[in-house]
């Protein structure tokens, strides 16, 4: 069930508080693009960092890479994107607006324009890759594409990583980066974008071990979703049937999430078989097989791919953290982020702007910056400042008051319980260290 009101509140909060702005807003915007403000970029980076930490830094079998966005166009011919990365497009013969045919219901045997009700024409396939020209000459040989998924950059670097690191199977390549899709109908805030970011892993294994690897990554992916604060009951694993999967996949599970716009795809886990390495071997005329030193077997590894859009993860985090509560007759808006992903983890608030409190407060903020994302705020009443921090999801506020000058302690307020406790300045770093992970 869609919750339009909640979505509107989130969009408005994001703009007002400096999380997310419409792309190139002062020029009237550009559909399907958004710009991140200081809090949005902090939230996005915290989500990316937690993914990287979970899947790369803490594991022996993962190799991070950062491949170029522009690739030799042959790579996209090999992957099947040039011929097949398309969505069905329909145009209204009256208003000439264009829609994705599969987003419009068929009523009495026909699809109708959502704006004026005219019967729509035949659907045609529309390739979603952004074409561009590389170099100074504009001819067919200089055409390239902005990558539509980060995966391609990992398949073409498979041999490089094998040659440099000699990893034993199973192992994975991991990448976070931009991808571009000329979506027919970008919509629903950052849910469907033309410029997006993906966090993807290509996990290679022996062909006989793909089910084991699939199950392992499925569990790990669920663990990561919970670690960024998504409620278990809002996550739904959906097995994608034959005919509905991408051309490269023999099995796919979509992780759907209860967004305010309804239950929609958040992420996917696909068994891509040996499709990509085989295709890239053939098109590049490079041997992408793997030699197992122990069994003396040579083969093309199979691949499992967990893939998630950064913006969809961020939207899931934002929408599930949002709540409004009645506090003594007033509405308190709270983003109850997990401290590990909160854009600001600790706000330092002196009770007065005067130097006698502002100076020690700034010193405390600077010390805490070594272990946390910290903001310093001395404007308006303390009550208003608490509400402002609640609304942007800051889990802890440190208040420096006149007693601080004598007892060398501060008040720490918890966002969720609104309870306050007195902590010695000397103990603050160790107090927070355990709480922010
Ligand atoms: N490499 C596999 C792949 O790209 P996908 O299902 O097309 O598969 C993976 O995309 C994830 O990327 C999706 O689950 C979603 O989180 C995100 N994504 C895809 N298209 C998107 C778009 N237009 N806007 C925002 N996120 C998108």
GROMACS .gro file of C-alpha atoms and ligand atoms in nm:
model
  464
    1UNK     CA    1   0.000   0.000   0.000
    2UNK     CA    2   0.148   0.334  -0.105
    3UNK     CA    3   0.189   0.601   0.162
    4UNK     CA    4   0.206   0.918  -0.048
    5UNK     CA    5   0.194   1.144   0.256
    6UNK     CA    6   0.500   0.980   0.413
    7UNK     CA    7   0.693   1.006   0.086
    8UNK     CA    8   0.605   1.376   0.058
    9UNK     CA    9   0.719   1.437   0.415
   10UNK     CA   10   1.051   1.262   0.350
   11UNK     CA   11   1.111   1.454   0.025
   12UNK     CA   12   1.036   1.782   0.200
   13UNK     CA   13   1.255   1.702   0.502
   14UNK     CA   14   1.540   1.598   0.274
   15UNK     CA   15   1.529   1.930   0.090
   16UNK     CA   16   1.474   2.149   0.398
   17UNK     CA   17   1.740   1.990   0.613
   18UNK     CA   18   2.007   1.949   0.344
   19UNK     CA   19   1.995   1.578   0.263
   20UNK     CA   20   1.886   1.569  -0.102
   21UNK     CA   21   1.805   1.842  -0.356
   22UNK     CA   22   1.660   1.809  -0.706
   23UNK     CA   23   1.947   1.800  -0.958
   24UNK     CA   24   2.041   2.138  -1.118
   25UNK     CA   25   1.743   2.290  -0.939
   26UNK     CA   26   1.807   2.656  -1.025
   27UNK     CA   27   1.774   2.566  -1.395
   28UNK     CA   28   1.443   2.390  -1.341
   29UNK     CA   29   1.599   2.052  -1.264
   30UNK     CA   30   1.693   1.752  -1.476
   31UNK     CA   31   1.459   1.454  -1.444
   32UNK     CA   32   1.609   1.148  -1.281
   33UNK     CA   33   1.899   1.331  -1.114
   34UNK     CA   34   1.942   1.447  -0.755
   35UNK     CA   35   2.218   1.631  -0.571
   36UNK     CA   36   2.325   1.540  -0.221
   37UNK     CA   37   2.361   1.805   0.046
   38UNK     CA   38   2.597   1.780   0.346
   39UNK     CA   39   2.371   1.544   0.544
   40UNK     CA   40   2.274   1.333   0.242
   41UNK     CA   41   2.632   1.276   0.139
   42UNK     CA   42   2.726   1.183   0.498
   43UNK     CA   43   2.438   0.931   0.512
   44UNK     CA   44   2.525   0.791   0.169
   45UNK     CA   45   2.892   0.753   0.255
   46UNK     CA   46   2.806   0.587   0.587
   47UNK     CA   47   2.588   0.332   0.404
   48UNK     CA   48   2.861   0.269   0.147
   49UNK     CA   49   3.120   0.237   0.421
   50UNK     CA   50   2.912  -0.016   0.611
   51UNK     CA   51   2.866  -0.222   0.290
   52UNK     CA   52   3.239  -0.206   0.214
   53UNK     CA   53   3.322  -0.300   0.572
   54UNK     CA   54   3.076  -0.592   0.573
   55UNK     CA   55   3.168  -0.735   0.234
   56UNK     CA   56   3.528  -0.629   0.169
   57UNK     CA   57   3.739  -0.505   0.463
   58UNK     CA   58   3.639  -0.780   0.704
   59UNK     CA   59   3.681  -1.064   0.452
   60UNK     CA   60   3.979  -1.245   0.311
   61UNK     CA   61   3.807  -1.350  -0.012
   62UNK     CA   62   3.698  -1.010  -0.149
   63UNK     CA   63   3.898  -0.775  -0.371
   64UNK     CA   64   3.786  -0.417  -0.411
   65UNK     CA   65   3.821  -0.245  -0.745
   66UNK     CA   66   3.728   0.090  -0.897
   67UNK     CA   67   3.697   0.058  -1.274
   68UNK     CA   68   3.644   0.336  -1.529
   69UNK     CA   69   3.288   0.441  -1.607
   70UNK     CA   70   3.366   0.464  -1.978
   71UNK     CA   71   3.459   0.128  -2.122
   72UNK     CA   72   3.546  -0.008  -2.461
   73UNK     CA   73   3.202  -0.046  -2.627
   74UNK     CA   74   3.282  -0.406  -2.721
   75UNK     CA   75   3.242  -0.490  -2.351
   76UNK     CA   76   2.875  -0.386  -2.371
   77UNK     CA   77   2.826  -0.585  -2.690
   78UNK     CA   78   2.969  -0.889  -2.511
   79UNK     CA   79   2.749  -0.842  -2.205
   80UNK     CA   80   2.434  -0.819  -2.418
   81UNK     CA   81   2.354  -0.461  -2.318
   82UNK     CA   82   2.390  -0.308  -2.666
   83UNK     CA   83   2.134  -0.547  -2.811
   84UNK     CA   84   1.913  -0.610  -2.511
   85UNK     CA   85   1.926  -0.349  -2.231
   86UNK     CA   86   1.588  -0.203  -2.308
   87UNK     CA   87   1.244  -0.134  -2.167
   88UNK     CA   88   0.914  -0.132  -2.359
   89UNK     CA   89   0.818   0.224  -2.452
   90UNK     CA   90   0.472   0.349  -2.547
   91UNK     CA   91   0.381   0.696  -2.667
   92UNK     CA   92   0.049   0.873  -2.638
   93UNK     CA   93  -0.059   0.975  -2.992
   94UNK     CA   94  -0.240   1.280  -2.847
   95UNK     CA   95  -0.010   1.438  -2.585
   96UNK     CA   96   0.310   1.261  -2.706
   97UNK     CA   97   0.412   1.175  -2.351
   98UNK     CA   98   0.613   0.855  -2.323
   99UNK     CA   99   0.561   0.579  -2.068
  100UNK     CA  100   0.698   0.239  -1.978
  101UNK     CA  101   0.444  -0.007  -2.116
  102UNK     CA  102   0.495  -0.253  -1.829
  103UNK     CA  103   0.406   0.020  -1.575
  104UNK     CA  104   0.061   0.071  -1.729
  105UNK     CA  105  -0.224  -0.171  -1.669
  106UNK     CA  106  -0.416  -0.316  -1.963
  107UNK     CA  107  -0.786  -0.230  -1.935
  108UNK     CA  108  -1.038  -0.384  -2.179
  109UNK     CA  109  -0.754  -0.513  -2.394
  110UNK     CA  110  -0.575  -0.178  -2.431
  111UNK     CA  111  -0.334   0.049  -2.247
  112UNK     CA  112  -0.445   0.409  -2.195
  113UNK     CA  113  -0.251   0.731  -2.144
  114UNK     CA  114  -0.247   0.798  -1.765
  115UNK     CA  115  -0.287   1.172  -1.838
  116UNK     CA  116  -0.564   1.194  -2.099
  117UNK     CA  117  -0.699   0.839  -2.137
  118UNK     CA  118  -0.612   0.805  -2.509
  119UNK     CA  119  -0.543   0.449  -2.624
  120UNK     CA  120  -0.164   0.412  -2.648
  121UNK     CA  121   0.021   0.287  -2.954
  122UNK     CA  122   0.230  -0.028  -2.991
  123UNK     CA  123   0.520  -0.071  -2.749
  124UNK     CA  124   0.872  -0.061  -2.891
  125UNK     CA  125   1.199  -0.150  -2.722
  126UNK     CA  126   1.399   0.151  -2.600
  127UNK     CA  127   1.767   0.098  -2.518
  128UNK     CA  128   1.847   0.262  -2.183
  129UNK     CA  129   2.221   0.309  -2.228
  130UNK     CA  130   2.350   0.666  -2.253
  131UNK     CA  131   2.558   0.693  -2.568
  132UNK     CA  132   2.852   0.928  -2.581
  133UNK     CA  133   3.139   1.017  -2.810
  134UNK     CA  134   3.496   0.946  -2.703
  135UNK     CA  135   3.766   1.161  -2.861
  136UNK     CA  136   3.758   1.449  -3.106
  137UNK     CA  137   3.614   1.266  -3.406
  138UNK     CA  138   3.242   1.205  -3.421
  139UNK     CA  139   3.192   0.883  -3.611
  140UNK     CA  140   3.052   0.537  -3.530
  141UNK     CA  141   3.395   0.412  -3.416
  142UNK     CA  142   3.409   0.671  -3.136
  143UNK     CA  143   3.079   0.571  -2.974
  144UNK     CA  144   3.095   0.459  -2.613
  145UNK     CA  145   2.844   0.431  -2.330
  146UNK     CA  146   2.814   0.544  -1.973
  147UNK     CA  147   2.808   0.211  -1.792
  148UNK     CA  148   2.456   0.089  -1.708
  149UNK     CA  149   2.586  -0.134  -1.424
  150UNK     CA  150   2.916  -0.150  -1.238
  151UNK     CA  151   2.940  -0.526  -1.299
  152UNK     CA  152   3.109  -0.492  -1.641
  153UNK     CA  153   3.415  -0.327  -1.490
  154UNK     CA  154   3.463  -0.626  -1.264
  155UNK     CA  155   3.433  -0.894  -1.533
  156UNK     CA  156   3.690  -0.719  -1.752
  157UNK     CA  157   3.929  -0.702  -1.454
  158UNK     CA  158   3.886  -1.067  -1.354
  159UNK     CA  159   4.214  -1.170  -1.520
  160UNK     CA  160   4.404  -0.870  -1.381
  161UNK     CA  161   4.312  -0.957  -1.023
  162UNK     CA  162   4.381  -1.328  -1.076
  163UNK     CA  163   4.724  -1.250  -1.223
  164UNK     CA  164   4.816  -1.004  -0.945
  165UNK     CA  165   4.677  -1.182  -0.640
  166UNK     CA  166   4.633  -1.549  -0.738
  167UNK     CA  167   4.317  -1.583  -0.530
  168UNK     CA  168   4.172  -1.924  -0.460
  169UNK     CA  169   3.809  -1.987  -0.549
  170UNK     CA  170   3.563  -1.885  -0.425
  171UNK     CA  171   3.652  -1.516  -0.428
  172UNK     CA  172   3.478  -1.195  -0.520
  173UNK     CA  173   3.541  -0.858  -0.680
  174UNK     CA  174   3.354  -0.570  -0.522
  175UNK     CA  175   3.286  -0.222  -0.647
  176UNK     CA  176   3.088   0.087  -0.554
  177UNK     CA  177   3.027   0.335  -0.831
  178UNK     CA  178   2.802   0.534  -1.057
  179UNK     CA  179   2.585   0.376  -1.324
  180UNK     CA  180   2.360   0.548  -1.577
  181UNK     CA  181   2.028   0.441  -1.722
  182UNK     CA  182   1.814   0.650  -1.952
  183UNK     CA  183   1.497   0.543  -1.771
  184UNK     CA  184   1.179   0.614  -1.968
  185UNK     CA  185   1.001   0.732  -1.656
  186UNK     CA  186   1.233   0.826  -1.367
  187UNK     CA  187   1.018   0.876  -1.058
  188UNK     CA  188   0.949   0.825  -0.690
  189UNK     CA  189   1.226   1.053  -0.564
  190UNK     CA  190   1.557   0.863  -0.560
  191UNK     CA  191   1.393   0.526  -0.625
  192UNK     CA  192   1.417   0.535  -1.005
  193UNK     CA  193   1.702   0.751  -1.129
  194UNK     CA  194   1.892   0.812  -1.449
  195UNK     CA  195   2.220   0.861  -1.261
  196UNK     CA  196   2.255   0.614  -0.976
  197UNK     CA  197   2.514   0.437  -0.769
  198UNK     CA  198   2.550   0.065  -0.725
  199UNK     CA  199   2.728  -0.156  -0.475
  200UNK     CA  200   2.799  -0.485  -0.649
  201UNK     CA  201   2.993  -0.804  -0.599
  202UNK     CA  202   3.086  -1.058  -0.862
  203UNK     CA  203   3.160  -1.370  -0.657
  204UNK     CA  204   3.334  -1.643  -0.855
  205UNK     CA  205   3.314  -2.010  -0.767
  206UNK     CA  206   3.354  -2.360  -0.909
  207UNK     CA  207   3.049  -2.444  -1.125
  208UNK     CA  208   2.952  -2.724  -0.882
  209UNK     CA  209   2.956  -2.485  -0.583
  210UNK     CA  210   2.723  -2.210  -0.703
  211UNK     CA  211   2.433  -2.305  -0.475
  212UNK     CA  212   2.655  -2.291  -0.166
  213UNK     CA  213   2.788  -1.949  -0.270
  214UNK     CA  214   2.438  -1.824  -0.349
  215UNK     CA  215   2.311  -1.928  -0.005
  216UNK     CA  216   2.613  -1.777   0.170
  217UNK     CA  217   2.568  -1.440  -0.001
  218UNK     CA  218   2.196  -1.446   0.058
  219UNK     CA  219   2.256  -1.478   0.433
  220UNK     CA  220   2.531  -1.217   0.431
  221UNK     CA  221   2.314  -0.977   0.237
  222UNK     CA  222   2.028  -1.016   0.484
  223UNK     CA  223   2.270  -0.954   0.771
  224UNK     CA  224   2.392  -0.634   0.608
  225UNK     CA  225   2.038  -0.506   0.549
  226UNK     CA  226   1.961  -0.553   0.919
  227UNK     CA  227   2.292  -0.391   1.019
  228UNK     CA  228   2.194  -0.062   0.854
  229UNK     CA  229   1.872  -0.056   1.053
  230UNK     CA  230   1.613  -0.199   0.812
  231UNK     CA  231   1.334  -0.384   0.992
  232UNK     CA  232   1.326  -0.756   0.908
  233UNK     CA  233   0.949  -0.755   0.856
  234UNK     CA  234   0.980  -0.500   0.575
  235UNK     CA  235   1.224  -0.714   0.373
  236UNK     CA  236   1.075  -0.973   0.137
  237UNK     CA  237   1.272  -1.222  -0.067
  238UNK     CA  238   1.101  -1.287  -0.399
  239UNK     CA  239   1.207  -1.568  -0.630
  240UNK     CA  240   1.203  -1.440  -0.989
  241UNK     CA  241   1.044  -1.685  -1.230
  242UNK     CA  242   1.163  -1.808  -1.570
  243UNK     CA  243   1.105  -1.543  -1.832
  244UNK     CA  244   1.125  -1.254  -1.586
  245UNK     CA  245   1.497  -1.281  -1.510
  246UNK     CA  246   1.774  -1.086  -1.682
  247UNK     CA  247   1.919  -1.262  -1.988
  248UNK     CA  248   2.233  -1.369  -1.796
  249UNK     CA  249   2.064  -1.520  -1.492
  250UNK     CA  250   1.965  -1.879  -1.413
  251UNK     CA  251   1.834  -1.787  -1.069
  252UNK     CA  252   1.747  -1.451  -0.915
  253UNK     CA  253   1.608  -1.348  -0.581
  254UNK     CA  254   1.491  -0.992  -0.549
  255UNK     CA  255   1.505  -0.834  -0.205
  256UNK     CA  256   1.191  -0.625  -0.203
  257UNK     CA  257   1.123  -0.366   0.063
  258UNK     CA  258   0.811  -0.196   0.196
  259UNK     CA  259   0.884   0.154   0.065
  260UNK     CA  260   0.616   0.424   0.109
  261UNK     CA  261   0.546   0.371  -0.265
  262UNK     CA  262   0.469   0.003  -0.199
  263UNK     CA  263   0.665  -0.324  -0.194
  264UNK     CA  264   0.941  -0.270  -0.453
  265UNK     CA  265   1.283  -0.402  -0.550
  266UNK     CA  266   1.560  -0.288  -0.321
  267UNK     CA  267   1.832  -0.527  -0.437
  268UNK     CA  268   1.894  -0.843  -0.632
  269UNK     CA  269   2.093  -1.163  -0.595
  270UNK     CA  270   2.161  -1.331  -0.928
  271UNK     CA  271   2.333  -1.650  -1.039
  272UNK     CA  272   2.499  -1.523  -1.358
  273UNK     CA  273   2.652  -1.865  -1.440
  274UNK     CA  274   2.966  -1.838  -1.659
  275UNK     CA  275   2.776  -1.615  -1.902
  276UNK     CA  276   2.984  -1.299  -1.858
  277UNK     CA  277   3.334  -1.448  -1.845
  278UNK     CA  278   3.253  -1.665  -2.148
  279UNK     CA  279   3.117  -1.371  -2.344
  280UNK     CA  280   3.411  -1.144  -2.255
  281UNK     CA  281   3.656  -1.426  -2.341
  282UNK     CA  282   3.497  -1.461  -2.682
  283UNK     CA  283   3.463  -1.089  -2.762
  284UNK     CA  284   3.806  -0.985  -2.629
  285UNK     CA  285   3.985  -1.301  -2.748
  286UNK     CA  286   4.137  -1.328  -2.400
  287UNK     CA  287   4.142  -1.649  -2.204
  288UNK     CA  288   3.938  -1.586  -1.888
  289UNK     CA  289   3.952  -1.941  -1.760
  290UNK     CA  290   4.081  -2.028  -1.414
  291UNK     CA  291   4.338  -2.295  -1.332
  292UNK     CA  292   4.292  -2.471  -1.000
  293UNK     CA  293   4.643  -2.560  -0.876
  294UNK     CA  294   4.513  -2.827  -0.638
  295UNK     CA  295   4.283  -3.021  -0.873
  296UNK     CA  296   4.476  -2.927  -1.190
  297UNK     CA  297   4.142  -2.841  -1.345
  298UNK     CA  298   4.094  -2.551  -1.589
  299UNK     CA  299   3.744  -2.403  -1.622
  300UNK     CA  300   3.543  -2.082  -1.646
  301UNK     CA  301   3.422  -1.995  -1.296
  302UNK     CA  302   3.054  -1.934  -1.232
  303UNK     CA  303   2.940  -1.612  -1.071
  304UNK     CA  304   2.694  -1.499  -0.805
  305UNK     CA  305   2.609  -1.131  -0.795
  306UNK     CA  306   2.454  -0.940  -0.505
  307UNK     CA  307   2.367  -0.593  -0.634
  308UNK     CA  308   2.209  -0.301  -0.454
  309UNK     CA  309   2.146   0.060  -0.549
  310UNK     CA  310   2.292   0.304  -0.296
  311UNK     CA  311   1.995   0.539  -0.334
  312UNK     CA  312   1.738   0.263  -0.280
  313UNK     CA  313   1.925   0.151   0.033
  314UNK     CA  314   1.931   0.513   0.147
  315UNK     CA  315   1.560   0.558   0.076
  316UNK     CA  316   1.483   0.239   0.270
  317UNK     CA  317   1.693   0.363   0.564
  318UNK     CA  318   1.531   0.708   0.555
  319UNK     CA  319   1.173   0.590   0.527
  320UNK     CA  320   1.200   0.325   0.795
  321UNK     CA  321   1.372   0.566   1.034
  322UNK     CA  322   1.105   0.837   1.003
  323UNK     CA  323   0.859   0.876   1.287
  324UNK     CA  324   0.644   1.142   1.445
  325UNK     CA  325   0.547   1.133   1.812
  326UNK     CA  326   0.342   1.344   2.044
  327UNK     CA  327   0.558   1.495   2.318
  328UNK     CA  328   0.351   1.700   2.563
  329UNK     CA  329   0.110   1.808   2.292
  330UNK     CA  330   0.378   1.886   2.033
  331UNK     CA  331   0.479   1.675   1.734
  332UNK     CA  332   0.839   1.556   1.756
  333UNK     CA  333   0.980   1.440   1.420
  334UNK     CA  334   1.260   1.188   1.455
  335UNK     CA  335   1.483   1.002   1.214
  336UNK     CA  336   1.580   0.707   1.429
  337UNK     CA  337   1.890   0.607   1.229
  338UNK     CA  338   2.123   0.340   1.362
  339UNK     CA  339   2.414   0.541   1.510
  340UNK     CA  340   2.652   0.371   1.263
  341UNK     CA  341   2.481   0.533   0.961
  342UNK     CA  342   2.355   0.859   1.116
  343UNK     CA  343   2.496   1.154   0.917
  344UNK     CA  344   2.574   1.333   1.242
  345UNK     CA  345   2.649   1.101   1.532
  346UNK     CA  346   2.709   1.358   1.804
  347UNK     CA  347   2.597   1.723   1.822
  348UNK     CA  348   2.780   1.948   2.066
  349UNK     CA  349   2.559   2.227   2.200
  350UNK     CA  350   2.684   2.497   2.438
  351UNK     CA  351   2.404   2.654   2.647
  352UNK     CA  352   2.540   3.000   2.568
  353UNK     CA  353   2.724   3.147   2.267
  354UNK     CA  354   2.966   3.323   2.497
  355UNK     CA  355   3.329   3.220   2.482
  356UNK     CA  356   3.333   3.075   2.833
  357UNK     CA  357   3.104   2.790   2.710
  358UNK     CA  358   3.162   2.808   2.334
  359UNK     CA  359   3.537   2.751   2.367
  360UNK     CA  360   3.523   2.430   2.577
  361UNK     CA  361   3.232   2.309   2.359
  362UNK     CA  362   3.440   2.359   2.043
  363UNK     CA  363   3.732   2.174   2.206
  364UNK     CA  364   3.501   1.883   2.290
  365UNK     CA  365   3.364   1.879   1.934
  366UNK     CA  366   3.715   1.876   1.788
  367UNK     CA  367   3.822   1.589   2.015
  368UNK     CA  368   3.513   1.384   1.928
  369UNK     CA  369   3.567   1.445   1.554
  370UNK     CA  370   3.851   1.190   1.574
  371UNK     CA  371   3.600   0.911   1.639
  372UNK     CA  372   3.264   1.039   1.516
  373UNK     CA  373   3.073   1.258   1.271
  374UNK     CA  374   3.018   1.567   1.484
  375UNK     CA  375   2.834   1.895   1.444
  376UNK     CA  376   2.857   2.206   1.657
  377UNK     CA  377   2.546   2.419   1.702
  378UNK     CA  378   2.505   2.727   1.923
  379UNK     CA  379   2.202   2.895   1.764
  380UNK     CA  380   1.851   2.921   1.918
  381UNK     CA  381   1.715   2.769   2.239
  382UNK     CA  382   1.838   2.432   2.357
  383UNK     CA  383   1.488   2.284   2.308
  384UNK     CA  384   1.483   2.394   1.942
  385UNK     CA  385   1.832   2.258   1.889
  386UNK     CA  386   1.732   1.917   2.032
  387UNK     CA  387   1.431   1.905   1.794
  388UNK     CA  388   1.652   1.999   1.500
  389UNK     CA  389   1.896   1.722   1.583
  390UNK     CA  390   1.608   1.474   1.630
  391UNK     CA  391   1.476   1.564   1.285
  392UNK     CA  392   1.810   1.492   1.117
  393UNK     CA  393   1.859   1.174   1.319
  394UNK     CA  394   2.149   1.265   1.551
  395UNK     CA  395   2.157   0.991   1.816
  396UNK     CA  396   2.342   1.192   2.083
  397UNK     CA  397   2.354   1.556   2.191
  398UNK     CA  398   2.626   1.678   2.425
  399UNK     CA  399   2.525   1.989   2.617
  400UNK     CA  400   2.791   2.210   2.768
  401UNK     CA  401   2.642   2.418   3.052
  402UNK     CA  402   2.770   2.647   3.328
  403UNK     CA  403   2.824   2.351   3.563
  404UNK     CA  404   3.070   2.215   3.307
  405UNK     CA  405   3.309   2.493   3.410
  406UNK     CA  406   3.329   2.352   3.761
  407UNK     CA  407   3.257   1.978   3.734
  408UNK     CA  408   3.433   1.917   3.398
  409UNK     CA  409   3.131   1.712   3.287
  410UNK     CA  410   2.860   1.746   3.022
  411UNK     CA  411   2.504   1.624   2.972
  412UNK     CA  412   2.454   1.355   2.708
  413UNK     CA  413   2.099   1.329   2.571
  414UNK     CA  414   1.979   1.015   2.396
  415UNK     CA  415   1.764   1.088   2.087
  416UNK     CA  416   1.529   0.792   2.128
  417UNK     CA  417   1.465   0.793   2.503
  418UNK     CA  418   1.532   1.167   2.552
  419UNK     CA  419   1.703   1.061   2.879
  420UNK     CA  420   2.003   1.264   2.988
  421UNK     CA  421   2.308   1.160   3.183
  422UNK     CA  422   2.611   1.343   3.317
  423UNK     CA  423   2.944   1.223   3.175
  424UNK     CA  424   3.295   1.350   3.257
  425UNK     CA  425   3.458   1.522   2.957
  426UNK     CA  426   3.761   1.296   3.003
  427UNK     CA  427   3.538   0.986   2.955
  428UNK     CA  428   3.343   1.107   2.651
  429UNK     CA  429   3.548   0.938   2.379
  430UNK     CA  430   3.536   0.597   2.545
  431UNK     CA  431   3.165   0.650   2.628
  432UNK     CA  432   3.083   0.700   2.259
  433UNK     CA  433   3.324   0.452   2.109
  434UNK     CA  434   3.107   0.151   2.193
  435UNK     CA  435   2.782   0.325   2.104
  436UNK     CA  436   2.851   0.445   1.750
  437UNK     CA  437   2.962   0.125   1.576
  438LIG     N1  438   2.436  -0.583  -1.217
  438LIG     C1  439   2.301  -0.622  -1.200
  438LIG     C2  440   2.208  -0.511  -1.210
  438LIG     O1  441   2.244  -0.400  -1.243
  438LIG     P1  442   1.958  -0.446  -1.169
  438LIG     O2  443   1.849  -0.524  -1.105
  438LIG     O3  444   1.932  -0.387  -1.302
  438LIG     O4  445   2.082  -0.547  -1.177
  438LIG     C3  446   2.061  -0.367  -0.944
  438LIG     O5  447   2.008  -0.333  -1.071
  438LIG     C4  448   2.014  -0.268  -0.840
  438LIG     O6  449   2.044  -0.135  -0.882
  438LIG     C5  450   1.862  -0.270  -0.819
  438LIG     O7  451   1.823  -0.372  -0.731
  438LIG     C6  452   1.839  -0.131  -0.761
  438LIG     O8  453   1.874  -0.130  -0.624
  438LIG     C7  454   1.943  -0.047  -0.835
  438LIG     N2  455   1.881   0.022  -0.950
  438LIG     C8  456   1.859  -0.028  -1.073
  438LIG     N3  457   1.805   0.066  -1.153
  438LIG     C9  458   1.791   0.177  -1.079
  438LIG    C10  459   1.742   0.310  -1.104
  438LIG     N4  460   1.698   0.345  -1.224
  438LIG     N5  461   1.745   0.399  -1.004
  438LIG    C11  462   1.792   0.365  -0.881
  438LIG     N6  463   1.839   0.243  -0.853
  438LIG    C12  464   1.839   0.149  -0.948
   0.00000   0.00000   0.00000
